[in-house]
Amino acid sequence: MDFSYTIFILIIPIATFLLLGFFYNKIKPAISGWIGVFALSVVAVLSYYTAYQYFFNVGKVEGKFQTFFGFKTNWMNFTETLRIDMGILLDPISIMMLVVVSTISLMAHIYSRGYMKGDRGYTKFFAFLSLFTFAMMGLVVATNLFQIYIFWELVGVSSYLLIGFYYEKPSAVAAAKKAFIVTRFADLGFLIGILLMGYYGGSYDFMELNNPEGPAIMNWASSSFMGLSVITWALILMFMGGAGKSAMLPFHIWLPDAMEGPTPVSALIHAATMVVAGVYLVARMFPMFHFVEDGFALYVVAWVGAISSLFAAIIALTQKDIKRVLAFSTMSQIGYMMLALGVSKYEGHEGLGYMASMWHLFTHAMFKALLFLAAGSVIHAVHSNYLKDMGGLRKYMPITNITFLIAALSISGFPFTAGFFSKDEILLAAFEHNKPIYFITLLVAGLTAFYMFRLYFGIFWGKKKEYEHAPHESPWSMTIPLLFLAFMSIASGYLPFSEWLTPDRVGFHGHLNYTMAAIAVTVGLIGIIIAWLFYKNPTNYPAKISAASGKLYKWAFNKFYFDEVYIFITHNIIFKRISAPFAWFDKKVVDGTMEGIGNKTVSLSKAIKGVQSGKVQDYAFAFAGGVFVLVLIVIYMI
């Protein structure tokens, strides 16, 4: 089948960005919103059509899913074998991501028509949304490491624009700069890893690098450094870039601050698409991660994901801003996806972790986007982000109430929701391959259920609050995306992911492990019941537990002081101890030397400028004097 039409999946959003960006002062806001929605609707339809054709008609050949190209063209040659192509790669995970990005982006566009109504930057906001969608689409269909890096950085630029959209707010500007700078440090590692991979692996092309019988994987041991192969170091450095984009430890500090952007941005970028770019990168390079040095780099991925997941879940227990709770929840769930990849093998059912990670990426996109958009609906009604300003909203906002509840049940792994199925597979994969990580994931499952229902009961039940202006349900432009995502938060759990997305692309018959599922559901129900006892009605239990926790609660509430540690390192070590001496050397030695030479030249010029008087008699006298001196020298020497 000819997939060349998929180029329009990239052309349409970038064309929309250019149209709305260049003419944002001339296009009426209502029209710009419809332009954005229409453009993304076309992109979504093309993505769905591509997925249907691939998974149901032409993708599987002789029992194995194949790779197709929308187009592929040579861009740059370094040697006869090392080159950079530009194109569109279509395989199970890239097509799955096309569906995720187009769906969540379309819902964000529809939702923004109501949420951003009356904002003076309305048209510009839709332009930025389209730019971000273009960047993410380009990232997921990249054919090689350099192409993915180009769009990776474009995602960073567009997220900077969206996080700092309220540029008149100092906190929004600071959050945008923080996200941009932190991810730049991580992306430096990514770039170094790409260069190492090109030099020692001999290619940037995903098809060549991921071939289990190709030279890159077969010859991974040809060069080593500090006890590991150079290829392993390259994979770890590339994962460093993924950890930055996916807010894993220690590059997580930008994610909660990024909630300064409009709520649709939180749903689009920091819940469903941008933050899973790191997961997608590891999945895209999974054969290399698995086969090189017996999966040492994959072992690193597993433990970074597990520790990040637990770390974020503990912090989420204490936060009072509902969007920050969801931000740390995102970090925790991304950690789930990472650890699932980390414990996965390659062939058949052994690839359960890989499949579970991709499945959870898909289901998480639906219920986490729903949580953010529902939270935005609440914020839109009460004009506050804080739990203390909420309570009893189920009577005023019935649609938001039921959709938020569905999302909370799904992320908590409640039976028959989408999160139940995908999370169960992650727990099973961890149990089969790494017992310590399994117990971490089980603990995180309980914590997740508790803090999500802490939010739900605190917002929609809790204390009876008298509002200055009676809250009301959001307009249909905001509630329609909530209803659709609520449906997907259940329905996406019934998709046959085990037949579609496996490392070896052959697929296997998935089944529910009732014992593992029962344990996970029990742990989740315990978390929900405790949250019900603590927060359904006003009690003093939370205050007692916080007081009993002492410094642990204080540390968790302050995010274990990572921001303060980074500020100390930046100001007192990098700026004062490293940058300041370099600045002194540059100013006093380098600049001083150059300025000294210049000043001496000027002084000498002033001293001898009289020689150039402009008077003929002075020049004649100097000429005669010079001749006289030369004559004396000649006579003396003879």
XYZ file of C-alpha atoms in Angstrom, residues 376-594:
219
model
C -9.166 22.735 34.151
C -12.964 22.630 34.169
C -12.903 22.864 37.978
C -10.361 25.689 37.946
C -12.458 27.477 35.336
C -15.425 27.285 37.725
C -13.810 28.219 41.066
C -10.847 30.317 39.796
C -8.341 28.543 42.014
C -5.904 25.643 41.768
C -5.942 24.775 45.457
C -7.896 22.056 47.229
C -8.700 24.372 50.136
C -10.870 26.433 47.790
C -12.883 23.439 46.588
C -15.463 21.037 47.950
C -18.918 19.733 47.168
C -18.627 20.492 43.450
C -20.451 17.324 42.368
C -23.754 19.175 42.767
C -22.663 22.027 40.537
C -20.615 20.125 37.920
C -22.132 16.662 37.340
C -20.370 15.944 34.010
C -16.966 16.987 35.334
C -17.634 14.933 38.465
C -18.416 11.675 36.676
C -15.638 12.022 34.087
C -13.037 12.842 36.751
C -14.219 9.811 38.720
C -13.813 7.536 35.682
C -10.266 8.832 35.123
C -9.404 8.412 38.820
C -10.701 4.835 38.784
C -8.726 4.088 35.633
C -5.398 5.391 36.936
C -6.060 3.504 40.181
C -6.417 0.234 38.261
C -10.074 -0.325 39.099
C -11.451 -3.471 37.390
C -12.653 -3.156 33.811
C -11.194 0.307 33.259
C -8.343 0.806 30.777
C -5.762 1.414 33.495
C -6.656 -1.885 35.143
C -5.584 -3.890 32.104
C -2.403 -1.995 31.185
C -1.172 -1.612 34.769
C -1.834 -5.299 35.498
C 0.462 -6.277 32.616
C 3.217 -4.012 33.958
C 2.941 -5.573 37.407
C 3.018 -9.068 35.908
C 6.101 -8.274 33.804
C 7.888 -6.860 36.851
C 6.931 -9.892 38.964
C 8.292 -12.302 36.363
C 11.628 -10.569 35.813
C 12.504 -8.361 38.805
C 10.849 -8.974 42.179
C 12.213 -5.838 43.970
C 10.844 -3.631 41.209
C 7.533 -5.493 41.396
C 7.112 -4.612 45.084
C 7.926 -0.968 44.304
C 5.273 -0.894 41.576
C 2.747 -2.529 43.902
C 3.396 0.114 46.576
C 3.099 2.861 43.982
C -0.245 1.412 42.845
C -1.618 1.832 46.367
C -0.215 5.350 46.745
C -1.648 6.318 43.359
C -5.146 5.195 44.306
C -4.894 7.117 47.597
C -3.728 10.472 46.233
C -6.077 10.365 43.238
C -9.095 9.842 45.484
C -7.736 12.410 47.896
C -8.156 14.765 44.946
C -11.557 13.415 43.934
C -13.117 13.553 47.394
C -11.477 16.884 48.169
C -12.854 18.496 45.009
C -16.291 16.956 44.624
C -17.191 15.899 48.181
C -15.390 17.079 51.305
C -16.519 20.160 53.148
C -19.621 22.089 52.151
C -18.259 25.332 50.824
C -20.099 28.562 50.166
C -18.862 30.029 46.898
C -18.996 33.745 46.206
C -20.252 32.949 42.719
C -22.068 29.649 42.324
C -19.935 27.295 40.184
C -21.502 25.895 37.040
C -20.737 23.208 34.487
C -18.321 24.152 31.712
C -19.584 24.849 28.170
C -20.002 22.024 25.675
C -16.732 22.870 23.952
C -15.047 21.781 27.192
C -17.338 18.921 28.267
C -17.402 17.075 24.911
C -13.644 16.266 25.153
C -14.247 15.126 28.752
C -16.961 12.696 27.671
C -14.914 11.331 24.766
C -11.809 10.824 26.917
C -13.928 9.197 29.643
C -15.137 6.690 27.058
C -11.543 6.054 25.910
C -10.395 5.683 29.538
C -12.481 2.524 29.579
C -12.545 1.340 25.953
C -8.777 1.516 25.316
C -8.314 -1.295 27.813
C -10.045 -3.710 25.444
C -7.735 -3.189 22.461
C -5.615 -6.274 21.536
C -2.259 -4.612 22.200
C -0.508 -7.947 22.769
C -1.211 -8.798 19.143
C -0.048 -5.421 17.820
C 2.888 -4.047 19.811
C 5.621 -6.508 20.772
C 9.416 -6.226 20.433
C 9.647 -8.980 17.822
C 6.481 -7.726 16.027
C 5.003 -11.218 15.979
C 2.532 -10.738 18.801
C 1.220 -13.182 21.367
C -2.048 -14.087 23.004
C -2.446 -11.989 26.116
C -4.406 -13.151 29.144
C -5.291 -11.796 32.547
C -3.375 -13.228 35.483
C -6.154 -13.332 38.058
C -3.833 -13.739 41.055
C -1.695 -10.727 40.164
C -4.789 -8.727 39.247
C -6.482 -9.563 42.558
C -3.430 -8.423 44.528
C -3.187 -5.155 42.576
C -6.925 -4.445 42.874
C -6.822 -5.126 46.613
C -3.939 -2.711 47.104
C -5.734 -0.082 45.016
C -9.005 -0.537 46.940
C -7.138 -0.112 50.231
C -5.812 3.224 48.938
C -9.299 4.313 47.841
C -10.888 3.278 51.173
C -8.281 5.187 53.182
C -8.854 8.275 51.017
C -12.633 7.846 51.544
C -12.166 7.737 55.332
C -9.842 10.748 55.316
C -11.409 13.088 52.779
C -15.021 12.217 51.894
C -16.092 14.234 54.913
C -13.986 16.698 56.944
C -11.835 14.839 59.500
C -8.683 15.522 61.471
C -7.010 12.333 60.225
C -4.869 14.096 57.575
C -3.558 16.599 60.139
C -2.715 13.821 62.612
C -0.876 11.768 59.991
C 1.028 14.836 58.767
C 2.078 15.700 62.323
C 3.070 12.116 63.045
C 5.146 11.981 59.854
C 7.209 14.939 61.039
C 10.129 15.774 58.805
C 9.176 13.136 56.220
C 5.991 15.063 55.422
C 7.903 18.347 55.337
C 10.515 16.918 52.989
C 7.877 15.394 50.707
C 5.850 18.617 50.644
C 8.996 20.513 49.657
C 9.764 17.924 46.943
C 12.759 16.649 48.907
C 14.440 20.031 48.331
C 15.692 19.125 44.868
C 15.083 22.666 43.661
C 17.062 24.079 46.568
C 19.907 21.632 45.901
C 19.999 22.660 42.239
C 19.975 26.359 43.201
C 22.823 25.780 45.668
C 24.868 23.870 43.102
C 24.151 26.446 40.409
C 24.842 29.585 42.458
C 27.519 28.456 44.908
C 29.464 25.926 42.851
C 28.911 26.551 39.148
C 28.589 30.353 39.267
C 30.960 31.221 42.158
C 33.537 28.403 42.021
C 33.646 27.620 38.293
C 32.122 30.402 36.250
C 33.502 33.293 38.343
C 37.198 32.285 37.934
C 36.657 31.781 34.206
C 34.952 35.165 34.003
C 37.886 36.791 35.905
C 40.420 35.122 33.599
C 38.453 36.195 30.547
C 38.100 39.788 31.734
C 41.488 40.352 33.338
C 43.796 38.156 31.255
C 42.218 37.705 27.828
C 40.430 41.053 27.615
C 43.194 42.773 29.621
C 45.879 41.574 27.222
C 43.960 42.676 24.166
